[in-house]
Short mmCIF file of C-alpha atoms (C1' of nucleotides) in Angstrom, two decimals:
data_model
loop_
_atom_site.label_atom_id
_atom_site.label_comp_id
_atom_site.label_asym_id
_atom_site.label_seq_id
_atom_site.Cartn_x
_atom_site.Cartn_y
_atom_site.Cartn_z
CA MET I 1 36.73 13.04 -8.48
CA ILE I 2 35.17 16.46 -8.81
CA SER I 3 33.77 17.88 -5.59
CA LEU I 4 30.44 19.64 -5.92
CA ASN I 5 29.45 22.85 -4.27
CA GLY I 6 25.71 23.22 -4.70
CA PRO I 7 23.03 20.94 -6.12
CA PHE I 8 23.81 18.87 -9.21
CA SER I 9 22.12 15.97 -10.97
CA LEU I 10 24.14 14.40 -13.76
CA GLU I 11 21.11 12.41 -14.80
CA HIS I 12 18.67 15.32 -15.12
CA THR I 13 21.34 17.44 -16.77
CA LEU I 14 21.94 14.85 -19.49
CA LEU I 15 18.36 13.61 -19.92
CA CYS I 16 16.60 16.98 -20.10
CA GLY I 17 16.94 17.29 -23.87
CA GLN I 18 19.66 19.92 -24.14
CA PHE I 19 22.36 17.47 -25.25
CA PHE I 20 22.26 14.46 -27.54
CA ARG I 21 25.59 12.65 -27.63
CA PHE I 22 25.72 10.39 -24.58
CA ARG I 23 25.09 6.79 -23.61
CA ARG I 24 24.30 5.13 -20.34
CA GLU I 25 26.09 1.85 -19.63
CA ALA I 26 25.47 -0.65 -16.88
CA ARG I 27 28.76 -2.17 -15.79
CA ALA I 28 29.95 -4.50 -13.08
CA ASP I 29 30.94 -1.49 -10.96
CA GLY I 30 27.65 0.36 -11.53
CA ASN I 31 26.00 2.68 -14.05
CA TRP I 32 28.09 5.15 -15.99
CA PHE I 33 27.41 7.86 -18.53
CA PHE I 34 29.67 8.17 -21.56
CA VAL I 35 29.48 11.70 -22.88
CA MET I 36 30.79 12.80 -26.27
CA ASN I 37 31.31 16.54 -26.49
CA GLY I 38 33.44 17.92 -29.33
CA PRO I 39 36.75 16.02 -29.30
CA ALA I 40 36.21 14.77 -25.74
CA LEU I 41 34.93 11.47 -24.40
CA ILE I 42 33.99 11.54 -20.71
CA LYS I 43 33.02 8.62 -18.50
CA ALA I 44 31.16 9.89 -15.46
CA ARG I 45 28.89 8.98 -12.61
CA GLN I 46 27.62 10.75 -9.55
CA THR I 47 28.40 9.46 -6.06
CA GLN I 48 28.03 10.76 -2.52
CA GLU I 49 31.48 12.31 -2.78
CA GLY I 50 30.91 14.11 -6.06
CA LEU I 51 31.38 13.49 -9.75
CA GLU I 52 33.62 10.52 -10.50
CA TYR I 53 35.12 10.62 -13.97
CA ASP I 54 37.67 9.50 -16.46
CA ALA I 55 38.20 11.27 -19.77
CA VAL I 56 40.12 11.59 -22.98
CA ASN I 57 40.67 15.05 -24.49
CA ALA I 58 39.17 16.76 -21.43
CA GLY I 59 40.35 17.65 -17.93
CA GLU I 60 38.57 18.60 -14.74
CA HIS I 61 38.26 22.23 -15.81
CA ASP I 62 36.58 21.25 -19.11
CA ILE I 63 34.18 18.90 -17.34
CA ARG I 64 33.23 21.54 -14.79
CA ARG I 65 32.47 23.93 -17.62
CA LEU I 66 30.58 21.34 -19.68
CA PHE I 67 28.16 20.56 -16.86
CA GLY I 68 27.82 24.14 -15.65
CA LEU I 69 29.37 23.26 -12.30
CA ASP I 70 30.71 26.81 -12.04
CA HIS I 71 27.16 28.23 -12.11
CA ASP I 72 25.88 29.64 -8.84
CA LEU I 73 22.79 27.42 -8.94
CA PRO I 74 21.16 28.44 -5.63
CA SER I 75 21.30 32.07 -6.66
CA ILE I 76 20.05 31.34 -10.20
CA LEU I 77 17.19 29.18 -8.95
CA SER I 78 16.05 31.73 -6.40
CA SER I 79 15.89 34.31 -9.20
CA ILE I 80 13.59 32.19 -11.40
CA GLN I 81 11.30 30.70 -8.73
CA LYS I 82 8.64 33.33 -9.20
CA ASP I 83 5.61 31.10 -8.67
CA ASP I 84 4.47 27.66 -7.52
CA HIS I 85 4.81 26.17 -11.00
CA MET I 86 8.52 26.93 -11.17
CA ARG I 87 9.03 25.90 -7.56
CA GLU I 88 7.51 22.52 -8.38
CA ALA I 89 9.62 22.05 -11.51
CA VAL I 90 12.78 23.09 -9.68
CA SER I 91 12.17 20.79 -6.74
CA LYS I 92 11.18 17.89 -8.98
CA TYR I 93 14.29 18.10 -11.12
CA ALA I 94 16.70 19.44 -8.54
CA GLY I 95 20.27 19.76 -9.73
CA LEU I 96 19.51 20.13 -13.44
CA ARG I 97 22.13 22.46 -14.87
CA VAL I 98 22.39 24.19 -18.23
CA MET I 99 25.37 22.77 -20.07
CA ARG I 100 28.11 24.62 -21.91
CA GLN I 101 28.46 22.48 -25.02
CA ASP I 102 30.90 22.42 -27.86
CA PRO I 103 29.33 25.13 -30.05
CA TRP I 104 29.83 23.44 -33.41
CA GLN I 105 28.29 20.18 -32.22
CA CYS I 106 25.49 22.14 -30.58
CA LEU I 107 24.69 24.14 -33.72
CA VAL I 108 24.65 21.14 -36.04
CA SER I 109 22.66 19.07 -33.54
CA PHE I 110 19.97 21.71 -33.23
CA MET I 111 19.88 22.21 -36.99
CA CYS I 112 19.01 18.52 -37.06
CA SER I 113 16.37 19.08 -34.38
CA SER I 114 14.14 21.01 -36.75
CA ASN I 115 10.72 19.35 -36.77
CA ALA I 116 12.24 16.13 -35.39
CA ASN I 117 11.91 14.31 -32.08
CA ILE I 118 14.74 13.42 -29.73
CA PRO I 119 15.30 9.82 -30.87
CA GLN I 120 15.52 11.14 -34.44
CA ILE I 121 18.06 13.80 -33.46
CA ASN I 122 20.09 11.16 -31.64
CA ARG I 123 20.07 9.01 -34.74
CA MET I 124 21.12 11.83 -37.06
CA THR I 125 24.02 13.00 -34.88
CA THR I 126 25.12 9.42 -34.26
CA ASN I 127 25.12 8.74 -37.99
CA LEU I 128 27.21 11.84 -38.67
CA ALA I 129 29.73 10.88 -35.99
CA ALA I 130 29.90 7.25 -37.06
CA ARG I 131 30.69 8.22 -40.61
CA TRP I 132 33.07 11.19 -40.28
CA GLY I 133 34.13 11.44 -36.63
CA THR I 134 37.48 10.61 -35.07
CA PRO I 135 37.53 7.26 -33.21
CA LEU I 136 37.58 7.50 -29.42
CA GLU I 137 38.09 4.77 -26.87
CA LEU I 138 37.92 4.85 -23.09
CA ASP I 139 37.85 1.93 -20.69
CA GLY I 140 36.48 -0.49 -23.26
CA PHE I 141 33.92 1.97 -24.66
CA SER I 142 34.45 2.72 -28.35
CA THR I 143 32.73 5.55 -30.15
CA LYS I 144 33.34 8.44 -32.53
CA ALA I 145 33.75 12.10 -31.75
CA PHE I 146 31.34 14.52 -33.38
CA PRO I 147 32.95 15.43 -36.73
CA THR I 148 34.76 18.75 -36.97
CA PRO I 149 33.74 21.24 -39.68
CA GLU I 150 36.73 20.09 -41.70
CA GLN I 151 35.72 16.44 -41.40
CA LEU I 152 32.08 17.15 -42.19
CA ARG I 153 33.08 19.19 -45.22
CA GLY I 154 33.89 15.87 -46.87
CA ALA I 155 30.21 14.95 -46.82
CA SER I 156 28.18 15.42 -49.97
CA LEU I 157 24.53 16.42 -49.86
CA GLN I 158 23.68 12.84 -50.77
CA ASP I 159 25.83 11.56 -47.88
CA LEU I 160 23.94 13.77 -45.43
CA LEU I 161 20.62 12.58 -46.80
CA SER I 162 21.73 9.01 -46.26
CA CYS I 163 22.29 9.90 -42.59
CA GLY I 164 18.56 10.64 -42.32
CA LEU I 165 18.81 14.43 -42.21
CA GLY I 166 16.05 14.91 -44.77
CA PHE I 167 15.30 18.55 -45.62
CA ARG I 168 17.91 19.61 -43.00
CA ALA I 169 20.74 18.14 -45.10
CA LYS I 170 21.15 21.19 -47.32
CA PHE I 171 21.41 23.49 -44.30
CA VAL I 172 24.16 21.41 -42.70
CA HIS I 173 25.92 21.04 -46.04
CA GLU I 174 25.96 24.78 -46.54
CA LEU I 175 27.04 25.44 -42.96
CA CYS I 176 30.14 23.29 -43.40
CA SER I 177 31.59 25.59 -46.02
CA ASN I 178 30.83 28.71 -44.00
CA GLN I 179 30.94 28.06 -40.26
CA PRO I 180 30.56 30.95 -37.82
CA ASP I 181 33.28 32.31 -35.53
CA PHE I 182 32.09 31.01 -32.17
CA ASP I 183 34.69 32.93 -30.14
CA GLU I 184 33.38 36.12 -31.64
CA LEU I 185 29.78 35.09 -31.01
CA ARG I 186 30.60 34.30 -27.38
CA ARG I 187 32.04 37.77 -26.87
CA MET I 188 28.92 39.43 -28.33
CA SER I 189 25.84 40.42 -26.40
CA TYR I 190 22.95 37.94 -26.50
CA ALA I 191 21.00 40.15 -28.90
CA ASP I 192 23.92 40.49 -31.32
CA ALA I 193 24.89 36.80 -31.17
CA HIS I 194 21.25 35.79 -31.70
CA GLU I 195 20.90 38.07 -34.69
CA LYS I 196 24.18 36.83 -36.18
CA LEU I 197 23.17 33.18 -35.76
CA MET I 198 19.87 33.85 -37.51
CA GLU I 199 21.77 34.90 -40.63
CA ILE I 200 22.59 31.21 -41.11
CA ASP I 201 20.24 29.41 -43.46
CA GLY I 202 18.26 26.88 -41.45
CA VAL I 203 18.58 28.84 -38.22
CA ALA I 204 15.74 31.03 -36.98
CA GLU I 205 14.78 32.25 -33.50
CA LYS I 206 14.44 28.92 -31.74
CA ILE I 207 17.66 27.28 -32.87
CA ALA I 208 19.57 30.56 -32.40
CA ASP I 209 18.24 30.59 -28.84
CA CYS I 210 19.31 27.00 -28.20
CA VAL I 211 22.86 27.67 -29.39
CA SER I 212 22.97 30.94 -27.44
CA LEU I 213 21.92 29.19 -24.25
CA PHE I 214 23.55 25.76 -24.50
CA ALA I 215 26.88 26.79 -26.02
CA LEU I 216 27.42 30.55 -25.83
CA GLU I 217 26.55 31.14 -22.17
CA LYS I 218 23.66 33.50 -22.95
CA MET I 219 21.50 32.72 -19.94
CA GLU I 220 18.75 35.16 -20.90
CA ALA I 221 17.82 33.15 -24.01
CA PHE I 222 14.42 31.41 -23.76
CA PRO I 223 14.20 28.79 -26.53
CA THR I 224 10.52 28.26 -27.26
CA ASP I 225 9.59 24.97 -28.89
CA VAL I 226 6.18 23.31 -28.89
CA TRP I 227 6.65 22.01 -25.32
CA VAL I 228 7.71 25.31 -23.82
CA GLU I 229 4.94 27.07 -25.70
CA ARG I 230 2.49 24.50 -24.31
CA ALA I 231 3.79 25.00 -20.76
CA VAL I 232 3.60 28.79 -21.01
CA ARG I 233 0.09 28.64 -22.44
CA GLU I 234 -1.17 26.28 -19.76
CA LEU I 235 0.57 27.82 -16.75
CA TYR I 236 0.62 31.53 -17.52
CA PHE I 237 -2.06 32.24 -20.13
CA ASN I 238 -4.94 30.24 -18.73
CA GLY I 239 -4.82 27.79 -21.63
CA GLU I 240 -5.43 30.50 -24.22
CA ASN I 241 -3.70 30.23 -27.54
CA VAL I 242 -0.33 31.98 -27.46
CA SER I 243 1.95 32.56 -30.42
CA THR I 244 5.49 31.24 -30.17
CA ARG I 245 6.84 34.77 -30.29
CA LYS I 246 4.58 35.92 -27.49
CA ALA I 247 5.49 32.92 -25.32
CA ARG I 248 9.17 33.64 -25.89
CA GLU I 249 8.85 37.31 -25.04
CA PHE I 250 6.85 36.46 -21.94
CA GLY I 251 9.48 34.00 -20.74
CA ARG I 252 12.35 36.42 -21.21
CA GLN I 253 10.62 39.27 -19.41
CA TYR I 254 9.04 37.23 -16.64
CA PHE I 255 12.10 35.19 -15.67
CA GLY I 256 14.78 37.77 -16.41
CA GLU I 257 18.51 37.33 -16.81
CA HIS I 258 18.44 33.56 -16.15
CA ALA I 259 15.34 32.84 -18.25
CA GLY I 260 17.25 30.05 -19.97
CA TYR I 261 17.39 28.08 -16.77
CA ALA I 262 13.66 28.56 -16.23
CA GLN I 263 13.03 27.43 -19.78
CA GLU I 264 14.97 24.20 -19.29
CA TYR I 265 13.12 23.26 -16.09
CA LEU I 266 9.79 24.11 -17.76
CA TYR I 267 10.62 22.12 -20.86
CA TYR I 268 11.69 19.01 -18.95
CA TRP I 269 8.82 19.21 -16.50
CA ARG I 270 6.18 19.61 -19.23
CA ARG I 271 7.61 16.91 -21.45
CA MET I 272 7.98 14.39 -18.63
CA LYS I 273 4.41 15.02 -17.59
CA ASP I 274 3.19 13.63 -20.93
CA VAL I 275 5.68 10.76 -20.85
CA LYS I 276 4.43 9.67 -17.44
CA GLN I 277 0.80 9.97 -18.48
CA ALA I 278 1.46 7.87 -21.56
CA LYS I 279 3.02 5.18 -19.40
CA GLN I 280 -0.01 5.08 -17.12
CA VAL I 281 -2.38 4.33 -19.99
"C1'" DT E 1 -3.99 6.08 -42.03
"C1'" DT E 2 -3.07 9.94 -39.40
"C1'" DC E 3 -0.59 12.68 -36.28
"C1'" DC E 4 3.43 14.54 -34.28
"C1'" DA E 5 8.25 15.84 -33.32
"C1'" DG E 6 13.28 20.96 -28.99
"C1'" DG E 7 11.36 24.49 -36.87
"C1'" DG E 8 12.36 27.17 -40.83
"C1'" DA E 9 11.60 29.15 -45.39
"C1'" DA E 10 8.58 30.69 -48.82
"C1'" DT E 11 4.37 32.65 -50.00
"C1'" DC E 12 0.46 35.55 -49.48
"C1'" DA E 13 -2.66 38.78 -47.14
"C1'" DT V 1 3.76 41.51 -38.95
"C1'" DG V 2 0.72 37.30 -39.09
"C1'" DA V 3 -1.13 32.97 -40.85
"C1'" DT V 4 -0.51 28.80 -44.11
"C1'" DT V 5 1.87 25.41 -46.36
"C1'" DC V 6 5.60 22.51 -47.54
"C1'" DC V 7 9.69 20.36 -46.31
"C1'" DA V 8 11.88 14.31 -45.04
"C1'" DT V 9 11.60 10.94 -41.60
"C1'" DG V 10 10.10 7.51 -38.33
"C1'" DG V 11 7.47 6.16 -34.28
"C1'" DA V 12 3.02 5.73 -32.05
#
DNA sequence: TTCCAGGGAATCA
DNA sequence: TGATTCCATGGA
C-alpha cells in the first residue's frame, strides 16, 4: 500500500491519453488496473487508504515515480490555474498526474501516435509487445512487456507493417538501430533535449514534446495536437484560427514552468467534452 | 463515401 | 517561415 500525500486519481492519470499500455480488469475483489511500463507489470487500484498494488520488476519507489506521486500537485495546480477554464478542468479531473514513463516505450508509442487515434495506438503497441516482448505474469494476468530496443531490432520493416504501423513502420525500424541516450537527454535542458529528439526521423515538435513531458520530466513542454490546438483556439483566441506553433508558444508562455500539466488537463477536458456530446446524440 | 485521428516529411512559394 | 499534399489504417 502506497500512502498518498496530495490529490491523486489513478483512473484519470491512466485514461487521459498520456499512456497506452494498461488494461482494466473486473475481478471478484473489485476493479484493478494492470499497467505495463518498460519491463514492469503493476497491478493497482485506489482505495481510501491509498494506492494498493502488486508488481513484478518494480518496487514502491518505481511506482511512485511512474505515477508522479512525488510531484507537489497542489503547488503545480495553483501555478497553472490562471483562469476559470483551467480551474474547471482541474476540478473536473482532480488528481490527474503527469506520468514518468519508460522513455523507450514512450518514444516508440508516440511515434506510432502520428496521425492515429488512441485505439489505433493501443493496437500498434499491443501488437509490438505481443510479438517481441518478454512474457509477464502477475496474479493470473498474462501479458508481454514492451519490447526492448534489442528485441525490436529483430523486427523487419515488413514485420512492423504487419503490426499495423503503416507509414510509421520505417521510422520505428530506423530508430531501433540508432536509439537515443535517454540518460543524457534527461540531464539536458528542455530546449536541448527537445532539439536532440527532433533529429530523429519521424519525430518533430509534437512528439518531441510528448517524450520530453511524459518521460524526461520536462514540465515546461506543451505538446500541441489537434485537441490542444482546438482548446487553445476556443478558450484563448476567441475561436479564431491559430497555427499549431502559435498555440504551443502561447501555452508555454501563459502557463509557465508547469505548462505540461496545464496541457494535459486541457487535452483531457477538451477531448472528453466531445466524447460526452457524442454519447448524448 | 467521406472524414478524422495525441503528425511528420517533402515540396513549393 | 508558411501553406499544401501525401503518407497507411481503421472506425464512425
